[in-house]
mmCIF file of C-alpha atoms and ligand atoms in Angstrom:
data_model
loop_
_atom_site.group_PDB
_atom_site.id
_atom_site.type_symbol
_atom_site.label_atom_id
_atom_site.label_comp_id
_atom_site.label_asym_id
_atom_site.label_seq_id
_atom_site.Cartn_x
_atom_site.Cartn_y
_atom_site.Cartn_z
ATOM 1 C CA UNK J 96 26.001 2.140 1.652
ATOM 2 C CA UNK J 97 23.652 3.199 -1.081
ATOM 3 C CA UNK J 98 24.887 6.832 -1.025
ATOM 4 C CA UNK J 99 27.955 6.204 -2.613
ATOM 5 C CA UNK J 100 26.336 4.211 -5.100
ATOM 6 C CA UNK J 101 23.891 6.774 -5.957
ATOM 7 C CA UNK J 102 26.701 9.579 -5.934
ATOM 8 C CA UNK J 103 28.670 7.349 -8.374
ATOM 9 C CA UNK J 104 25.849 6.866 -10.587
ATOM 10 C CA UNK J 105 25.253 10.696 -10.645
ATOM 11 C CA UNK J 106 28.832 11.277 -11.227
ATOM 12 C CA UNK J 107 28.874 9.088 -14.007
ATOM 13 C CA UNK J 108 25.752 10.616 -15.722
ATOM 14 C CA UNK J 109 27.548 14.019 -15.393
ATOM 15 C CA UNK J 110 30.652 12.803 -16.916
ATOM 16 C CA UNK J 111 28.655 11.830 -20.096
ATOM 17 C CA UNK J 112 26.715 14.781 -19.935
ATOM 18 C CA UNK J 113 30.215 16.643 -20.170
ATOM 19 C CA UNK J 114 31.978 14.287 -22.576
ATOM 20 C CA UNK J 115 29.200 13.768 -24.998
ATOM 21 C CA UNK J 116 27.175 16.148 -27.100
ATOM 22 C CA UNK J 117 23.949 14.491 -26.110
ATOM 23 C CA UNK J 118 22.344 14.551 -22.589
ATOM 24 C CA UNK J 119 22.363 11.320 -21.159
ATOM 25 C CA UNK J 120 18.912 9.637 -20.891
ATOM 26 C CA UNK J 121 17.443 7.812 -17.370
ATOM 27 C CA UNK J 122 14.071 6.347 -17.284
ATOM 28 C CA UNK J 123 11.625 7.175 -14.861
ATOM 29 C CA UNK J 124 11.258 3.721 -13.643
ATOM 30 C CA UNK J 125 15.280 3.678 -13.267
ATOM 31 C CA UNK J 126 15.241 6.828 -11.156
ATOM 32 C CA UNK J 127 12.347 5.617 -9.076
ATOM 33 C CA UNK J 128 14.273 2.379 -8.339
ATOM 34 C CA UNK J 129 17.415 4.307 -7.457
ATOM 35 C CA UNK J 130 15.649 6.662 -5.074
ATOM 36 C CA UNK J 131 13.487 3.381 -3.482
ATOM 37 C CA UNK J 132 16.970 1.741 -3.128
ATOM 38 C CA UNK J 133 18.519 4.573 -1.310
ATOM 39 C CA UNK J 134 15.605 5.236 0.703
ATOM 40 C CA UNK J 135 15.162 1.555 2.163
ATOM 41 C CA UNK J 136 19.052 1.685 2.752
ATOM 42 C CA UNK J 137 18.418 4.913 4.683
ATOM 43 C CA UNK J 138 15.521 3.326 6.848
ATOM 44 C CA UNK J 139 17.792 0.569 7.702
ATOM 45 C CA UNK J 140 20.810 2.946 8.767
ATOM 46 C CA UNK J 141 18.455 4.857 10.787
ATOM 47 C CA UNK J 142 17.081 1.957 12.501
ATOM 48 C CA UNK J 143 20.336 0.693 13.209
ATOM 49 C CA UNK J 144 19.933 -2.387 10.891
ATOM 50 C CA UNK J 145 22.787 -3.969 8.695
ATOM 51 C CA UNK J 146 21.425 -3.973 5.167
ATOM 52 C CA UNK J 147 23.364 -6.869 4.281
ATOM 53 C CA UNK J 148 21.270 -9.436 6.256
ATOM 54 C CA UNK J 149 18.684 -11.688 4.582
ATOM 55 C CA UNK J 150 15.365 -9.712 4.326
ATOM 56 C CA UNK J 151 13.232 -12.569 5.442
ATOM 57 C CA UNK J 152 15.006 -12.703 8.863
ATOM 58 C CA UNK J 153 14.231 -9.477 9.799
ATOM 59 C CA UNK J 154 12.305 -9.799 13.390
ATOM 60 C CA UNK J 155 9.070 -8.083 14.386
ATOM 61 C CA UNK J 156 10.995 -5.534 16.360
ATOM 62 C CA UNK J 157 13.394 -4.722 13.674
ATOM 63 C CA UNK J 158 10.680 -4.375 11.250
ATOM 64 C CA UNK J 159 8.743 -2.002 13.879
ATOM 65 C CA UNK J 160 12.341 0.079 14.180
ATOM 66 C CA UNK J 161 12.602 0.093 10.222
ATOM 67 C CA UNK J 162 8.750 1.067 9.800
ATOM 68 C CA UNK J 163 9.044 3.947 12.334
ATOM 69 C CA UNK J 164 12.193 5.410 10.451
ATOM 70 C CA UNK J 165 10.215 5.381 7.267
ATOM 71 C CA UNK J 166 7.236 6.802 9.419
ATOM 72 C CA UNK J 167 9.146 9.734 10.344
ATOM 73 C CA UNK J 168 10.317 10.564 6.879
ATOM 74 C CA UNK J 169 6.209 10.528 5.855
ATOM 75 C CA UNK J 170 5.306 12.749 8.689
ATOM 76 C CA UNK J 171 7.581 15.677 7.236
ATOM 77 C CA UNK J 172 7.041 14.768 3.652
ATOM 78 C CA UNK J 173 6.501 17.838 1.504
ATOM 79 C CA UNK J 174 6.914 16.150 -1.700
ATOM 80 C CA UNK J 175 3.104 17.343 -2.912
ATOM 81 C CA UNK J 176 3.330 20.781 -1.322
ATOM 82 C CA UNK J 177 -0.364 20.972 -1.974
ATOM 83 C CA UNK J 178 -0.920 18.133 0.381
ATOM 84 C CA UNK J 179 1.221 19.037 3.092
ATOM 85 C CA UNK J 180 -0.605 22.280 3.245
ATOM 86 C CA UNK J 181 -4.165 20.755 3.344
ATOM 87 C CA UNK J 182 -3.535 17.841 5.422
ATOM 88 C CA UNK J 183 -4.183 17.645 9.277
ATOM 89 C CA UNK J 184 -1.519 15.214 9.374
ATOM 90 C CA UNK J 185 -0.074 11.958 7.491
ATOM 91 C CA UNK J 186 -1.664 8.778 7.605
ATOM 92 C CA UNK J 187 1.234 6.068 7.554
ATOM 93 C CA UNK J 188 -0.426 2.715 8.188
ATOM 94 C CA UNK J 189 -1.304 0.600 11.316
ATOM 95 C CA UNK J 190 -1.197 -2.720 12.361
ATOM 96 C CA UNK J 191 1.430 -5.890 13.138
ATOM 97 C CA UNK J 192 4.933 -5.104 11.288
ATOM 98 C CA UNK J 193 5.055 -8.906 11.069
ATOM 99 C CA UNK J 194 1.359 -9.250 9.342
ATOM 100 C CA UNK J 195 0.910 -12.129 7.088
ATOM 101 C CA UNK J 196 -1.642 -10.052 5.191
ATOM 102 C CA UNK J 197 -1.560 -6.475 4.178
ATOM 103 C CA UNK J 198 -4.460 -4.356 3.150
ATOM 104 C CA UNK J 199 -4.017 -1.871 0.795
ATOM 105 C CA UNK J 200 -6.579 1.213 0.266
ATOM 106 C CA UNK J 201 -6.526 4.445 -1.796
ATOM 107 C CA UNK J 202 -5.889 7.475 0.354
ATOM 108 C CA UNK J 203 -7.263 8.676 3.663
ATOM 109 C CA UNK J 204 -10.605 10.312 4.104
ATOM 110 C CA UNK J 205 -11.557 13.203 6.427
ATOM 111 C CA UNK J 206 -11.786 10.978 9.428
ATOM 112 C CA UNK J 207 -8.424 9.384 8.561
ATOM 113 C CA UNK J 208 -6.960 12.707 8.168
ATOM 114 C CA UNK J 209 -8.326 13.714 11.695
ATOM 115 C CA UNK J 210 -7.254 10.452 13.697
ATOM 116 C CA UNK J 211 -3.981 9.806 11.609
ATOM 117 C CA UNK J 212 -4.904 6.231 11.246
ATOM 118 C CA UNK J 213 -6.065 4.461 7.740
ATOM 119 C CA UNK J 214 -9.612 3.089 7.399
ATOM 120 C CA UNK J 215 -11.159 4.355 10.656
ATOM 121 C CA UNK J 216 -14.428 6.049 8.926
ATOM 122 C CA UNK J 217 -17.460 3.984 7.506
ATOM 123 C CA UNK J 218 -15.468 2.228 5.121
ATOM 124 C CA UNK J 219 -12.928 1.095 7.573
ATOM 125 C CA UNK J 220 -15.556 -0.139 9.864
ATOM 126 C CA UNK J 221 -16.576 -2.608 7.177
ATOM 127 C CA UNK J 222 -13.238 -3.494 6.367
ATOM 128 C CA UNK J 223 -12.568 -4.226 10.320
ATOM 129 C CA UNK J 224 -15.558 -6.336 9.978
ATOM 130 C CA UNK J 225 -14.428 -8.357 6.818
ATOM 131 C CA UNK J 226 -11.138 -8.835 9.012
ATOM 132 C CA UNK J 227 -12.631 -10.347 11.887
ATOM 133 C CA UNK J 228 -14.903 -12.677 9.675
ATOM 134 C CA UNK J 229 -11.622 -14.086 8.459
ATOM 135 C CA UNK J 230 -10.669 -14.815 12.066
ATOM 136 C CA UNK J 231 -8.056 -12.032 12.496
ATOM 137 C CA UNK J 232 -7.942 -8.961 14.728
ATOM 138 C CA UNK J 233 -7.245 -5.632 13.015
ATOM 139 C CA UNK J 234 -4.086 -5.984 15.040
ATOM 140 C CA UNK J 235 -2.819 -9.002 13.390
ATOM 141 C CA UNK J 236 -2.979 -7.629 9.839
ATOM 142 C CA UNK J 237 -1.305 -4.349 8.350
ATOM 143 C CA UNK J 238 -3.440 -1.760 6.751
ATOM 144 C CA UNK J 239 -1.722 1.147 4.545
ATOM 145 C CA UNK J 240 -3.100 3.413 1.625
ATOM 146 C CA UNK J 241 -1.194 4.246 -1.702
ATOM 147 C CA UNK J 242 -1.476 7.924 -0.659
ATOM 148 C CA UNK J 243 -0.401 9.097 3.065
ATOM 149 C CA UNK J 244 -1.883 12.401 2.712
ATOM 150 C CA UNK J 245 -5.659 13.145 2.240
ATOM 151 C CA UNK J 246 -6.374 14.524 -1.482
ATOM 152 C CA UNK J 247 -7.089 18.046 -0.841
ATOM 153 C CA UNK J 248 -10.484 19.523 -1.653
ATOM 154 C CA UNK J 249 -11.423 22.821 -2.690
ATOM 155 C CA UNK J 250 -12.465 25.055 0.212
ATOM 156 C CA UNK J 251 -15.999 24.622 1.322
ATOM 157 C CA UNK J 252 -16.748 21.286 -0.665
ATOM 158 C CA UNK J 253 -17.227 17.828 0.870
ATOM 159 C CA UNK J 254 -16.541 14.379 0.166
ATOM 160 C CA UNK J 255 -13.372 12.937 -1.358
ATOM 161 C CA UNK J 256 -11.522 12.829 -4.562
ATOM 162 C CA UNK J 257 -9.204 10.246 -6.268
ATOM 163 C CA UNK J 258 -5.754 10.507 -5.981
ATOM 164 C CA UNK J 259 -4.033 11.880 -9.119
ATOM 165 C CA UNK J 260 -1.428 10.013 -11.009
ATOM 166 C CA UNK J 261 1.525 12.294 -10.094
ATOM 167 C CA UNK J 262 0.654 12.287 -6.347
ATOM 168 C CA UNK J 263 0.428 8.356 -6.554
ATOM 169 C CA UNK J 264 3.713 8.167 -8.318
ATOM 170 C CA UNK J 265 5.319 10.529 -5.539
ATOM 171 C CA UNK J 266 3.920 8.708 -2.517
ATOM 172 C CA UNK J 267 4.267 4.938 -4.127
ATOM 173 C CA UNK J 268 8.041 4.647 -2.854
ATOM 174 C CA UNK J 269 6.564 5.313 0.697
ATOM 175 C CA UNK J 270 4.437 1.995 0.241
ATOM 176 C CA UNK J 271 7.021 0.161 -1.715
ATOM 177 C CA UNK J 272 9.258 0.394 1.721
ATOM 178 C CA UNK J 273 6.341 -0.686 3.994
ATOM 179 C CA UNK J 274 5.671 -3.536 1.898
ATOM 180 C CA UNK J 275 9.418 -4.493 1.557
ATOM 181 C CA UNK J 276 9.928 -4.365 5.325
ATOM 182 C CA UNK J 277 6.844 -6.289 6.280
ATOM 183 C CA UNK J 278 6.989 -8.785 3.722
ATOM 184 C CA UNK J 279 3.820 -9.891 3.895
ATOM 185 C CA UNK J 280 2.655 -13.489 2.716
ATOM 186 C CA UNK J 281 -0.289 -11.795 0.945
ATOM 187 C CA UNK J 282 -1.277 -8.329 -0.561
ATOM 188 C CA UNK J 283 -4.914 -7.369 -0.924
ATOM 189 C CA UNK J 284 -5.711 -4.350 -3.261
ATOM 190 C CA UNK J 285 -8.950 -2.669 -2.168
ATOM 191 C CA UNK J 286 -10.291 -1.038 -5.359
ATOM 192 C CA UNK J 287 -9.171 0.310 -8.470
ATOM 193 C CA UNK J 288 -7.062 3.052 -7.204
ATOM 194 C CA UNK J 289 -5.074 0.787 -5.083
ATOM 195 C CA UNK J 290 -4.446 -1.599 -8.226
ATOM 196 C CA UNK J 291 -3.260 1.480 -10.157
ATOM 197 C CA UNK J 292 -0.982 2.585 -7.508
ATOM 198 C CA UNK J 293 0.431 -0.928 -7.164
ATOM 199 C CA UNK J 294 0.522 -2.306 -10.269
ATOM 200 C CA UNK J 295 -0.055 0.835 -12.759
ATOM 201 C CA UNK J 296 -2.532 -1.303 -14.363
ATOM 202 C CA UNK J 297 -5.997 0.207 -15.330
ATOM 203 C CA UNK J 298 -8.619 -2.113 -15.841
ATOM 204 C CA UNK J 299 -12.370 -2.578 -14.653
ATOM 205 C CA UNK J 300 -12.644 -4.270 -11.142
ATOM 206 C CA UNK J 301 -15.206 -6.804 -12.885
ATOM 207 C CA UNK J 302 -12.156 -8.129 -14.829
ATOM 208 C CA UNK J 303 -9.299 -7.677 -12.014
ATOM 209 C CA UNK J 304 -10.854 -8.884 -8.725
ATOM 210 C CA UNK J 305 -11.335 -12.367 -7.371
ATOM 211 C CA UNK J 306 -7.852 -13.829 -9.022
ATOM 212 C CA UNK J 307 -4.256 -13.780 -7.977
ATOM 213 C CA UNK J 308 -1.754 -11.237 -9.386
ATOM 214 C CA UNK J 309 1.603 -10.534 -8.519
ATOM 215 C CA UNK J 310 3.549 -7.604 -7.094
ATOM 216 C CA UNK J 311 7.366 -7.759 -6.878
ATOM 217 C CA UNK J 312 6.856 -11.608 -6.850
ATOM 218 C CA UNK J 313 4.181 -11.339 -4.036
ATOM 219 C CA UNK J 314 0.547 -12.859 -4.238
ATOM 220 C CA UNK J 315 -1.960 -9.994 -4.689
ATOM 221 C CA UNK J 316 -5.570 -10.488 -4.334
ATOM 222 C CA UNK J 317 -7.708 -7.868 -5.785
ATOM 223 C CA UNK J 318 -10.908 -6.854 -4.412
ATOM 224 C CA UNK J 319 -13.478 -4.357 -4.139
ATOM 225 C CA UNK J 320 -12.854 -1.150 -2.012
ATOM 226 C CA UNK J 321 -15.343 -1.387 0.933
ATOM 227 C CA UNK J 322 -16.630 2.096 0.091
ATOM 228 C CA UNK J 323 -18.106 0.530 -2.783
ATOM 229 C CA UNK J 324 -19.700 -1.962 -1.040
ATOM 230 C CA UNK J 325 -21.285 0.824 1.196
ATOM 231 C CA UNK J 326 -22.556 2.388 -2.035
ATOM 232 C CA UNK J 327 -24.152 -0.885 -3.677
ATOM 233 C CA UNK J 328 -25.477 -2.869 -0.787
ATOM 234 C CA UNK J 329 -26.365 -5.758 -3.200
ATOM 235 C CA UNK J 330 -25.717 -9.063 -1.576
ATOM 236 C CA UNK J 331 -24.114 -10.676 -4.499
ATOM 237 C CA UNK J 332 -21.175 -8.133 -4.408
ATOM 238 C CA UNK J 333 -20.619 -8.577 -1.120
ATOM 239 C CA UNK J 334 -20.662 -12.078 -1.445
ATOM 240 C CA UNK J 335 -17.942 -11.477 -4.318
ATOM 241 C CA UNK J 336 -15.504 -9.764 -1.541
ATOM 242 C CA UNK J 337 -15.947 -12.500 0.812
ATOM 243 C CA UNK J 338 -15.408 -15.184 -1.821
ATOM 244 C CA UNK J 339 -12.184 -13.022 -2.489
ATOM 245 C CA UNK J 340 -11.262 -13.488 1.210
ATOM 246 C CA UNK J 341 -11.849 -16.983 1.195
ATOM 247 C CA UNK J 342 -9.155 -17.314 -1.326
ATOM 248 C CA UNK J 343 -6.741 -15.245 1.112
ATOM 249 C CA UNK J 344 -7.372 -17.661 3.930
ATOM 250 C CA UNK J 345 -6.952 -20.592 1.694
ATOM 251 C CA UNK J 346 -3.575 -19.184 0.329
ATOM 252 C CA UNK J 347 -2.515 -18.921 3.683
ATOM 253 C CA UNK J 348 -3.793 -22.206 4.421
ATOM 254 C CA UNK J 349 -5.991 -21.115 7.372
ATOM 255 C CA UNK J 350 -8.913 -23.468 7.948
ATOM 256 C CA UNK J 351 -11.818 -21.971 6.980
ATOM 257 C CA UNK J 352 -15.123 -23.371 8.877
ATOM 258 C CA UNK J 353 -18.643 -23.844 7.616
ATOM 259 C CA UNK J 354 -20.012 -20.763 9.177
ATOM 260 C CA UNK J 355 -17.056 -18.800 7.251
ATOM 261 C CA UNK J 356 -18.075 -20.505 3.893
ATOM 262 C CA UNK J 357 -21.644 -19.417 4.289
ATOM 263 C CA UNK J 358 -21.171 -16.203 5.323
ATOM 264 C CA UNK J 359 -22.336 -13.199 3.630
ATOM 265 C CA UNK J 360 -20.793 -9.617 4.711
HETATM 266 N N1 URA K 55 -10.323 4.779 2.023
HETATM 267 C C1 URA K 55 -9.141 4.271 1.842
HETATM 268 O O1 URA K 55 -9.046 3.803 0.694
HETATM 269 N N2 URA K 55 -8.343 4.507 2.734
HETATM 270 C C2 URA K 55 -8.609 4.914 4.164
HETATM 271 O O2 URA K 55 -7.737 5.131 4.804
HETATM 272 C C3 URA K 55 -10.132 5.543 4.372
HETATM 273 C C4 URA K 55 -11.141 5.436 3.430
#
């Protein structure tokens, strides 16, 4: 359905180029939107789901099929040739396709690259602890990253590097599709890179965290990345993350018991 529309737009742009002495200009944003709409339609078609049905009525199993179709494209993605060469595997996302909460991190680290699952290393263990303290199992929520490949490191060096803006821009449509399919009630961005990837916003985490933002009309809570809490063991920073998570529980109208109110990570 979207393919003919896309072709029509391209044909129209070519007509303008041929009949005018000025090259047609298309904003990067418009191109991203077109590419995104087309890839959502492609996932729906691959999953055998009618793209005309109301999105919110997608069932969990439809969502799982649609996610599987996106995962397949991600698995074979070579848009960032350098990352496709260096990765062990892509790290798509994990959890409940019908999740109420979606946690979004930065990019896979070495452990995630090895295991093919986001947040399985030390930071991941802390995230799992946070999820459990909120009263959920890891399988109840959905966890994904801005980047689906581990940012490559120079040979012989250790540690991780932050994704580049170009890598984030290239990978962002995949995450947008995941969010669009899952339609969580609340998004949680973990750290500044997740915020930049989702909102394109640069700001200090001190200013951004602890309050509600919006991503395509969806409530978005911004909080510190668990890796920051591992580096900075101060109880007051950990408590801030927990307070942010209590705001998430309140937004979801989940009861918060006394033990949770007094909890420190
Ligand atoms: N940090 C992230 O942001 N994502 C992961 O998957 C692991 C660590």
